[in-house]
Coordinates of N, CA and C and ligand atoms in Angstrom, one line a residue:
M1228 N 0.7 -1.2 -0.1 CA -0.1 0.0 0.0 C 0.9 1.3 0.1
D1229 N 0.4 2.3 -0.8 CA 1.2 3.4 -0.9 C 1.6 4.2 0.4
N1230 N 0.6 4.2 1.3 CA 0.7 5.2 2.5 C 1.4 4.4 3.6
E1231 N 1.7 3.1 3.5 CA 2.3 2.3 4.6 C 3.7 2.7 4.6
E1232 N 4.3 2.8 5.9 CA 5.5 3.3 6.2 C 6.4 2.1 6.0
T1233 N 7.7 2.3 5.6 CA 8.6 1.2 5.6 C 9.1 0.9 7.0
Y1234 N 9.9 -0.2 7.1 CA 10.3 -0.4 8.6 C 11.3 0.8 9.0
L1235 N 12.1 1.3 8.2 CA 13.0 2.2 8.5 C 12.3 3.5 8.7
Q1236 N 11.3 3.9 7.8 CA 10.6 5.1 8.0 C 10.0 5.0 9.3
S1237 N 9.4 3.9 9.8 CA 8.6 3.8 11.0 C 9.5 4.0 12.2
L1238 N 10.8 3.4 12.1 CA 11.8 3.5 13.1 C 12.1 5.0 13.4
I1239 N 12.4 5.7 12.3 CA 12.9 7.0 12.3 C 11.7 7.9 12.9
S1240 N 10.4 7.6 12.4 CA 9.3 8.5 12.9 C 9.1 8.3 14.5
K1241 N 9.2 7.1 14.9 CA 9.0 6.9 16.4 C 10.0 7.2 17.2
R1242 N 11.3 7.4 16.8 CA 12.4 7.8 17.6 C 12.2 9.1 18.1
K1243 N 12.5 9.3 19.4 CA 12.4 10.6 19.9 C 13.4 10.6 21.1
I1244 N 13.9 11.8 21.6 CA 14.8 11.7 22.7 C 14.0 11.3 24.1
V1245 N 14.5 10.3 24.7 CA 13.7 9.9 25.8 C 14.8 9.9 27.1
R1246 N 14.3 10.6 28.1 CA 15.1 11.0 29.3 C 14.6 10.3 30.5
N1247 N 13.4 9.6 30.4 CA 12.8 9.1 31.7 C 12.9 7.5 31.4
Y1248 N 13.8 7.0 32.3 CA 13.9 5.4 32.2 C 13.4 4.9 33.6
V1249 N 13.0 3.6 33.4 CA 12.6 2.9 34.7 C 13.7 2.3 35.5
G1250 N 14.9 2.2 35.0 CA 16.0 1.6 35.6 C 16.1 0.1 35.7
S1251 N 15.9 -0.5 34.5 CA 15.8 -1.9 34.5 C 17.1 -2.6 34.8
K1252 N 16.9 -3.9 35.4 CA 18.3 -4.6 35.8 C 18.4 -5.9 35.0
K1253 N 17.5 -5.8 33.8 CA 17.6 -7.0 32.9 C 18.8 -6.7 31.9
N1254 N 19.3 -7.9 31.4 CA 20.4 -7.8 30.5 C 19.8 -7.7 29.2
Y1255 N 20.5 -6.9 28.4 CA 20.2 -6.7 27.0 C 21.3 -7.1 26.0
P1256 N 21.5 -8.3 25.7 CA 22.6 -8.7 24.9 C 22.8 -8.1 23.5
E1257 N 21.6 -7.7 23.0 CA 21.5 -7.0 21.7 C 22.3 -5.7 21.7
L1258 N 22.5 -5.0 22.9 CA 23.2 -3.9 23.0 C 24.7 -4.0 22.7
K1259 N 25.2 -5.2 22.9 CA 26.7 -5.4 22.7 C 27.1 -5.3 21.2
T1260 N 26.3 -5.4 20.4 CA 26.8 -5.2 19.0 C 26.5 -3.9 18.3
I1261 N 25.8 -3.0 19.2 CA 25.4 -1.7 18.6 C 26.6 -0.9 18.3
A1262 N 27.6 -0.8 19.0 CA 28.8 0.1 18.6 C 29.4 -0.4 17.2
K1263 N 29.5 -1.7 17.1 CA 30.1 -2.3 15.9 C 29.3 -1.8 14.7
Y1264 N 28.0 -1.8 14.8 CA 27.2 -1.4 13.5 C 27.1 0.2 13.5
A1265 N 27.1 0.8 14.6 CA 26.9 2.4 14.6 C 28.1 2.9 13.9
I1266 N 29.2 2.3 14.1 CA 30.5 2.9 13.7 C 30.7 2.8 12.2
K1267 N 29.7 2.1 11.5 CA 29.7 1.8 10.1 C 29.2 3.0 9.4
I1268 N 30.1 4.1 9.4 CA 29.6 5.4 8.8 C 30.8 5.7 7.7
P1269 N 30.3 6.5 6.8 CA 31.4 7.2 6.0 C 32.2 8.3 6.7
T1270 N 33.4 8.3 6.6 CA 34.2 9.5 7.2 C 34.9 10.4 6.1
A1271 N 35.1 11.5 6.3 CA 35.8 12.4 5.2 C 37.1 11.8 4.9
G1272 N 37.4 11.5 3.7 CA 38.8 10.9 3.3 C 38.9 9.5 3.7
F1273 N 38.1 9.0 4.5 CA 38.2 7.7 5.1 C 39.2 7.8 6.4
S1274 N 39.0 9.0 7.0 CA 39.8 9.3 8.1 C 39.8 8.4 9.3
R1275 N 38.5 7.9 9.4 CA 38.2 7.1 10.5 C 38.6 7.6 11.8
G1276 N 38.2 8.8 12.1 CA 38.6 9.6 13.2 C 37.5 9.5 14.4
I1277 N 36.4 8.7 14.1 CA 35.3 8.7 15.0 C 35.4 7.4 15.8
E1278 N 35.2 7.3 17.1 CA 35.2 6.0 17.9 C 34.2 6.0 18.9
I1279 N 33.8 4.9 19.3 CA 32.7 4.8 20.2 C 33.0 3.8 21.4
I1280 N 32.8 4.3 22.6 CA 33.0 3.5 23.7 C 31.7 3.1 24.3
H1281 N 31.3 1.8 24.4 CA 30.2 1.3 24.9 C 30.4 1.0 26.6
V1282 N 29.6 1.6 27.4 CA 29.7 1.4 28.8 C 28.4 0.6 29.2
S1283 N 28.5 -0.5 29.9 CA 27.3 -1.2 30.3 C 27.3 -1.6 31.7
E1284 N 28.5 -1.6 32.5 CA 28.6 -2.0 33.8 C 27.9 -0.9 34.7
K1285 N 27.1 -1.4 35.5 CA 26.2 -0.5 36.5 C 27.1 0.5 37.1
Q1286 N 28.2 0.1 37.8 CA 29.0 1.0 38.6 C 29.7 2.1 37.7
N1287 N 30.1 1.6 36.5 CA 30.6 2.6 35.6 C 29.7 3.6 35.0
I1288 N 28.4 3.2 34.9 CA 27.3 4.1 34.4 C 27.0 5.0 35.6
E1289 N 27.1 4.6 36.8 CA 26.8 5.5 37.9 C 27.9 6.5 38.1
L1290 N 29.1 6.1 38.0 CA 30.1 7.1 38.1 C 30.1 8.2 36.9
L1291 N 29.7 7.7 35.7 CA 29.7 8.5 34.6 C 28.5 9.5 34.8
A1292 N 27.5 9.1 35.3 CA 26.3 9.9 35.7 C 26.7 10.9 36.6
K1293 N 27.6 10.7 37.5 CA 28.1 11.7 38.4 C 29.0 12.7 37.7
Y1294 N 29.8 12.2 36.8 CA 30.7 13.1 36.1 C 29.7 13.8 34.9
S1295 N 28.7 13.5 34.8 CA 27.7 14.2 33.8 C 26.9 15.1 34.5
N1296 N 27.2 15.4 35.7 CA 26.5 16.3 36.7 C 25.0 16.0 36.8
E1297 N 24.7 14.7 36.9 CA 23.4 14.4 37.1 C 22.7 15.1 38.5
D1298 N 23.6 15.3 39.5 CA 22.8 15.8 40.7 C 22.3 17.2 40.4
I1299 N 23.0 17.9 39.4 CA 22.5 19.4 39.0 C 21.2 19.3 38.2
Y1300 N 21.2 18.3 37.4 CA 20.0 17.8 36.7 C 18.9 17.6 37.5
V1301 N 19.1 16.8 38.5 CA 18.0 16.3 39.5 C 17.7 17.6 40.3
E1302 N 18.5 18.4 40.8 CA 18.2 19.6 41.4 C 17.4 20.6 40.8
K1303 N 17.3 20.5 39.5 CA 16.5 21.4 38.7 C 15.0 20.9 38.6
G1304 N 14.8 19.6 39.1 CA 13.5 19.0 39.2 C 13.3 17.8 38.2
Y1305 N 14.3 17.4 37.6 CA 14.1 16.3 36.7 C 14.4 14.9 37.4
E1306 N 13.9 13.9 36.7 CA 14.2 12.6 37.2 C 15.7 12.2 36.9
K1307 N 16.3 11.2 37.6 CA 17.6 10.7 37.2 C 17.4 10.2 35.9
W1308 N 18.5 10.4 35.0 CA 18.4 10.0 33.6 C 19.6 9.0 33.4
I1309 N 20.9 9.6 33.4 CA 22.0 8.9 33.0 C 22.2 7.7 33.8
S1310 N 22.0 7.7 35.1 CA 22.3 6.6 36.1 C 21.1 5.5 35.8
K1311 N 20.1 5.7 35.2 CA 19.1 4.8 35.0 C 19.1 4.2 33.6
S1312 N 20.1 4.5 32.9 CA 20.4 4.0 31.5 C 20.9 2.5 31.7
V1313 N 20.5 1.6 30.7 CA 21.2 0.3 30.8 C 22.4 0.2 30.0
S1314 N 22.6 1.2 28.9 CA 23.9 1.4 28.5 C 24.1 2.8 28.0
L1315 N 25.5 3.2 28.0 CA 25.9 4.4 27.4 C 26.7 4.3 26.3
F1316 N 26.7 5.0 25.3 CA 27.6 5.1 24.1 C 28.2 6.4 24.1
L1317 N 29.5 6.4 24.2 CA 30.2 7.7 24.2 C 30.9 8.0 22.8
I1318 N 30.6 8.8 22.1 CA 31.2 9.1 20.8 C 32.3 10.0 21.1
I1319 N 33.6 9.6 20.5 CA 34.7 10.4 20.8 C 35.3 10.7 19.4
I1320 N 36.0 11.9 19.3 CA 36.6 12.3 18.1 C 38.0 12.5 18.0
N1321 N 38.7 11.9 17.2 CA 40.1 12.0 17.0 C 40.4 13.0 15.8
V1322 N 40.4 14.3 16.1 CA 40.5 15.3 15.2 C 41.9 15.1 14.4
D1323 N 42.8 14.8 15.0 CA 44.2 14.5 14.5 C 44.3 13.5 13.3
A1324 N 43.3 12.5 13.3 CA 43.1 11.6 12.3 C 42.8 12.1 11.0
Y1325 N 41.9 13.1 11.1 CA 41.7 14.0 9.9 C 42.7 14.8 9.3
H1326 N 43.5 15.5 10.3 CA 44.5 16.3 9.7 C 45.5 15.5 9.1
K1327 N 46.0 14.2 9.7 CA 46.9 13.4 9.2 C 46.6 12.9 7.8
R1328 N 45.3 12.5 7.7 CA 44.8 11.9 6.4 C 44.9 13.0 5.4
Y1329 N 44.4 14.3 5.7 CA 44.5 15.2 4.6 C 45.7 15.9 4.4
N1330 N 46.8 15.4 5.0 CA 48.2 15.7 4.7 C 48.9 14.7 3.9
E1331 N 48.1 13.6 3.7 CA 48.6 12.6 2.8 C 48.8 12.9 1.3
I1332 N 49.6 12.3 0.5 CA 49.9 12.7 -0.9 C 48.7 12.9 -1.7
D1333 N 47.6 11.9 -1.5 CA 46.6 12.1 -2.6 C 45.6 13.2 -2.2
K1334 N 45.8 13.8 -1.0 CA 44.9 14.9 -0.6 C 45.6 16.2 -0.6
I1335 N 46.9 16.4 -1.1 CA 47.7 17.4 -1.1 C 47.0 18.6 -1.7
T1336 N 46.2 18.4 -2.7 CA 45.5 19.6 -3.5 C 44.1 20.0 -2.9
S1337 N 43.7 19.1 -1.9 CA 42.5 19.5 -1.2 C 42.6 20.7 -0.3
K1338 N 41.5 21.3 0.1 CA 41.5 22.2 1.1 C 42.1 21.8 2.4
K1339 N 43.0 22.4 3.1 CA 43.6 21.8 4.4 C 42.4 21.6 5.2
S1340 N 42.5 20.5 6.1 CA 41.5 20.2 7.1 C 41.4 21.3 8.2
T1341 N 42.5 22.0 8.3 CA 42.5 23.1 9.3 C 41.6 24.3 8.8
D1342 N 41.3 24.4 7.5 CA 40.8 25.5 6.9 C 39.3 25.2 6.5
W1343 N 38.8 24.0 6.9 CA 37.4 23.6 6.4 C 36.4 24.5 7.1
E1344 N 35.4 24.9 6.3 CA 34.3 25.8 6.8 C 33.3 25.0 7.8
T1345 N 33.2 23.7 7.3 CA 32.4 22.7 8.1 C 33.3 21.7 8.5
P1346 N 33.9 21.5 9.7 CA 34.7 20.4 10.0 C 34.0 19.2 10.0
Y1347 N 34.5 18.2 9.1 CA 33.7 17.1 8.8 C 33.8 16.1 9.9
W1348 N 34.6 16.3 11.0 CA 34.6 15.3 12.2 C 33.3 15.4 12.8
Y1349 N 32.7 16.6 12.9 CA 31.4 16.8 13.5 C 30.3 16.1 12.8
V1350 N 30.5 16.2 11.5 CA 29.4 15.5 10.5 C 29.5 14.0 10.8
D1351 N 30.7 13.5 10.7 CA 30.9 12.0 10.8 C 30.4 11.6 12.3
A1352 N 30.7 12.4 13.3 CA 30.2 12.0 14.6 C 28.7 11.9 14.7
G1353 N 28.2 12.9 14.0 CA 26.7 12.9 14.0 C 26.1 11.7 13.4
A1354 N 26.7 11.2 12.4 CA 26.2 10.0 11.6 C 26.3 8.9 12.7
A1355 N 27.5 8.7 13.3 CA 27.6 7.6 14.2 C 26.4 7.7 15.3
M1356 N 26.3 8.9 15.7 CA 25.2 9.1 16.8 C 23.8 8.7 16.4
M1357 N 23.5 9.2 15.1 CA 22.2 8.7 14.6 C 22.1 7.2 14.4
N1358 N 23.1 6.6 13.8 CA 23.1 5.1 13.8 C 22.9 4.5 15.1
C1359 N 23.6 4.9 16.0 CA 23.5 4.4 17.5 C 22.0 4.5 18.0
M1360 N 21.4 5.6 17.8 CA 20.0 5.8 18.4 C 19.1 4.9 17.6
L1361 N 19.3 4.8 16.4 CA 18.2 4.0 15.6 C 18.5 2.4 16.0
L1362 N 19.8 2.1 16.1 CA 20.0 0.7 16.5 C 19.4 0.4 18.0
I1363 N 19.4 1.4 18.8 CA 19.0 1.3 20.2 C 17.4 1.1 20.1
E1364 N 16.9 2.0 19.2 CA 15.3 1.8 19.1 C 15.0 0.4 18.5
E1365 N 15.8 0.0 17.5 CA 15.5 -1.3 17.0 C 15.6 -2.5 18.0
A1366 N 16.5 -2.3 19.0 CA 16.6 -3.2 20.0 C 15.4 -3.2 21.1
G1367 N 14.5 -2.3 20.7 CA 13.3 -2.2 21.6 C 13.5 -1.3 23.0
L1368 N 14.6 -0.6 23.0 CA 14.8 0.4 24.1 C 14.8 1.8 23.5
R1369 N 14.8 2.8 24.4 CA 14.6 4.2 23.9 C 15.9 4.9 24.1
S1370 N 16.3 5.8 23.2 CA 17.6 6.5 23.2 C 17.4 7.9 23.7
G1371 N 18.5 8.5 24.3 CA 18.5 9.9 24.5 C 19.9 10.3 24.2
F1372 N 20.2 11.8 24.4 CA 21.5 12.2 24.1 C 21.9 13.4 25.0
L1373 N 23.0 13.3 25.8 CA 23.4 14.3 26.6 C 24.8 14.8 26.0
G1374 N 24.7 16.0 25.6 CA 25.9 16.6 25.0 C 27.0 16.9 25.9
S1375 N 28.2 16.9 25.4 CA 29.4 17.0 26.2 C 29.4 18.5 26.9
H1376 N 28.7 19.5 26.4 CA 28.6 20.7 27.1 C 28.1 20.6 28.4
N1377 N 27.5 19.6 28.7 CA 26.8 19.3 30.0 C 27.6 18.4 30.9
M1378 N 28.8 17.9 30.5 CA 29.5 17.0 31.2 C 30.9 17.4 31.7
S1379 N 31.5 16.8 32.7 CA 32.8 17.2 33.2 C 33.7 16.4 32.3
N1380 N 34.2 16.9 31.2 CA 34.9 16.1 30.2 C 36.1 15.5 30.7
D1381 N 36.9 16.3 31.4 CA 38.2 15.9 31.8 C 38.2 14.7 32.8
K1382 N 37.1 14.6 33.7 CA 36.9 13.5 34.6 C 36.7 12.3 33.8
I1383 N 35.8 12.5 32.9 CA 35.2 11.4 32.0 C 36.4 10.6 31.2
K1384 N 37.1 11.6 30.7 CA 38.3 11.1 29.8 C 39.4 10.4 30.7
K1385 N 39.5 10.8 31.9 CA 40.5 10.2 32.8 C 40.0 8.9 33.2
H1386 N 38.8 8.9 33.6 CA 38.1 7.6 34.0 C 38.0 6.5 32.9
L1387 N 37.9 6.9 31.8 CA 37.8 5.9 30.6 C 39.0 5.8 29.9
S1388 N 40.1 6.5 30.3 CA 41.4 6.5 29.8 C 41.5 6.9 28.3
I1389 N 40.8 7.9 28.0 CA 40.6 8.4 26.7 C 41.7 9.5 26.5
P1390 N 42.5 9.4 25.4 CA 43.7 10.3 25.2 C 43.2 11.8 25.2
D1391 N 44.0 12.6 25.9 CA 43.6 14.1 26.1 C 43.2 14.8 24.8
E1392 N 43.9 14.4 23.6 CA 43.5 15.3 22.4 C 42.2 14.9 21.8
Y1393 N 41.5 13.9 22.3 CA 40.3 13.5 21.7 C 39.2 14.5 22.2
L1394 N 38.3 14.7 21.3 CA 37.0 15.5 21.7 C 35.8 14.6 22.1
L1395 N 35.1 15.0 23.0 CA 33.8 14.1 23.4 C 32.8 14.8 22.7
L1396 N 31.8 14.0 22.2 CA 30.6 14.5 21.5 C 29.4 14.4 22.6
G1397 N 29.4 13.3 23.2 CA 28.3 13.1 24.3 C 28.0 11.7 24.5
F1398 N 27.0 11.6 25.4 CA 26.5 10.2 25.6 C 25.3 9.9 24.9
I1399 N 25.1 8.8 24.2 CA 23.9 8.3 23.7 C 23.4 7.4 24.8
T1400 N 22.2 7.6 25.3 CA 21.8 6.8 26.3 C 20.7 5.7 25.9
A1401 N 20.8 4.6 26.6 CA 19.9 3.5 26.1 C 19.1 3.1 27.4
G1402 N 17.8 3.0 27.4 CA 17.0 2.6 28.5 C 15.6 2.2 28.2
V1403 N 15.0 1.8 29.2 CA 13.5 1.3 29.3 C 12.7 2.5 29.6
E1404 N 11.8 3.0 28.7 CA 11.0 4.2 28.9 C 10.1 4.0 30.0
N1405 N 10.1 5.0 31.0 CA 9.0 5.2 32.0 C 7.9 5.8 31.4
E1406 N 6.8 4.9 30.9 CA 5.7 5.5 30.2 C 4.7 6.3 30.9
S1407 N 5.0 6.2 32.4 CA 4.0 7.1 33.1 C 4.4 8.5 33.1
K1408 N 5.5 8.7 32.6 CA 5.9 10.2 32.6 C 5.5 10.7 31.2
N1409 N 5.2 12.0 31.2 CA 4.7 12.6 29.9 C 5.8 13.2 29.2
N1410 N 6.1 12.6 28.1 CA 7.3 13.2 27.3 C 6.9 14.0 26.1
T1411 N 5.6 14.3 26.0 CA 5.2 14.9 24.8 C 5.6 16.5 24.9
K1412 N 6.1 16.9 23.8 CA 6.6 18.3 23.6 C 5.6 19.2 23.1
T1413 N 5.6 20.4 23.7 CA 4.6 21.3 23.1 C 5.3 22.6 22.3
R1414 N 6.6 22.4 22.1 CA 7.4 23.4 21.2 C 6.8 23.6 19.8
K1415 N 6.7 24.9 19.4 CA 6.1 25.0 18.1 C 7.2 24.7 17.0
K1416 N 6.7 24.0 15.9 CA 7.7 23.5 14.9 C 7.6 24.4 13.6
R1417 N 8.6 24.9 13.2 CA 8.7 25.7 12.0 C 9.0 24.7 10.9
K1418 N 8.7 25.1 9.6 CA 8.8 24.4 8.4 C 10.4 24.3 8.2
I1419 N 11.0 23.0 8.1 CA 12.3 22.8 7.7 C 12.5 21.9 6.6
V1420 N 11.5 21.5 6.0 CA 11.6 20.7 4.7 C 11.0 21.5 3.7
H1421 N 11.8 21.6 2.6 CA 11.4 22.5 1.5 C 11.4 21.6 0.1
N1422 N 10.5 22.0 -0.7 CA 10.3 21.3 -2.0 C 10.8 22.1 -3.2
E1423 N 11.9 21.8 -3.8 CA 12.4 22.4 -4.8 C 13.2 23.7 -4.6
Y1424 N 12.5 24.7 -3.9 CA 13.1 26.0 -3.4 C 12.7 26.1 -1.9
F1425 N 13.6 27.0 -1.4 CA 13.3 27.4 0.1 C 12.1 28.2 0.2
S1426 N 11.2 27.8 0.8 CA 9.9 28.6 1.1 C 9.4 28.6 2.6
K1427 N 8.8 29.8 2.9 CA 8.4 29.9 4.3 C 7.1 29.3 4.5
Ligands
FMN723 C1 24.0 17.7 19.3 C2 22.9 17.7 20.4 C3 23.1 18.0 21.6 C4 22.2 17.8 22.5 N1 22.3 18.0 23.9 C5 21.4 17.7 24.8 C6 21.7 17.8 26.1 O1 22.9 18.1 26.6 N2 20.7 17.4 27.0 C7 19.5 17.1 26.7 O2 18.7 16.9 27.5 N3 19.2 17.0 25.4 C8 20.1 17.3 24.5 N4 19.7 17.2 23.1 C9 18.5 16.8 22.7 C10 17.6 18.0 22.2 O3 17.7 18.9 23.1 C11 16.3 17.7 21.9 O4 15.7 16.9 22.8 C12 16.0 17.0 20.6 O5 16.3 18.0 19.6 C13 14.5 16.7 20.4 O6 14.6 15.6 19.4 P1 13.3 14.6 19.1 O7 12.1 15.5 18.9 O8 13.6 14.0 17.8 O9 13.2 13.9 20.4 C14 20.8 17.4 22.2 C15 20.6 17.1 20.8 C16 21.7 17.1 19.9 C17 21.4 16.7 18.5

């Protein structure tokens, strides 16, 4: 039927950022392979400067929740979020991999990676983030995203032994939605898809 959504269309339509989890103690073996598939992204010049750390041990998640300033979040009146996740996926960016790649002989005539208007490492990191979220939804869990602007990045890097020069994009969270919480947004949506030409 013409109006029927495909599996991927339906997965994309149903995905939304979910921050209310019930704190499940169940094991989710399907989460173990998510990073492997989420990292299957194109990277500029095949620089391969995006990496993912999957964290699933309860005590590690709890410590990372602390380093993600969950207490400040809770003080603002929200429910615990990061510590109630069953898994966290941290996307990390090795900017140097891009600079090294674009200094190689076949890229010598390309615009220098230090002069890019749109640094492609952020593009590639976003692609991995989206893959990760959709794979979490496919596994029957709900995904969220906490950006690194809300985290104590130095503490997280130290705890997870991430090299200093890497950038953190943020945590993709996976959890079981607490459906008793109302997650409906009321924010007004403006038109952001255009047909042929930009139109208001
Ligand atoms: C790059 C990026 C950073 C974000 N950072 C945060 C964050 O730090 N904390 C948070 O609660 N939500 C964060 N979000 C989620 C958005 O605030 C918002 O929930 C999302 O755009 C709603 O998407 P949805 O309607 O598809 O669920 C972030 C989203 C993106 C893409």
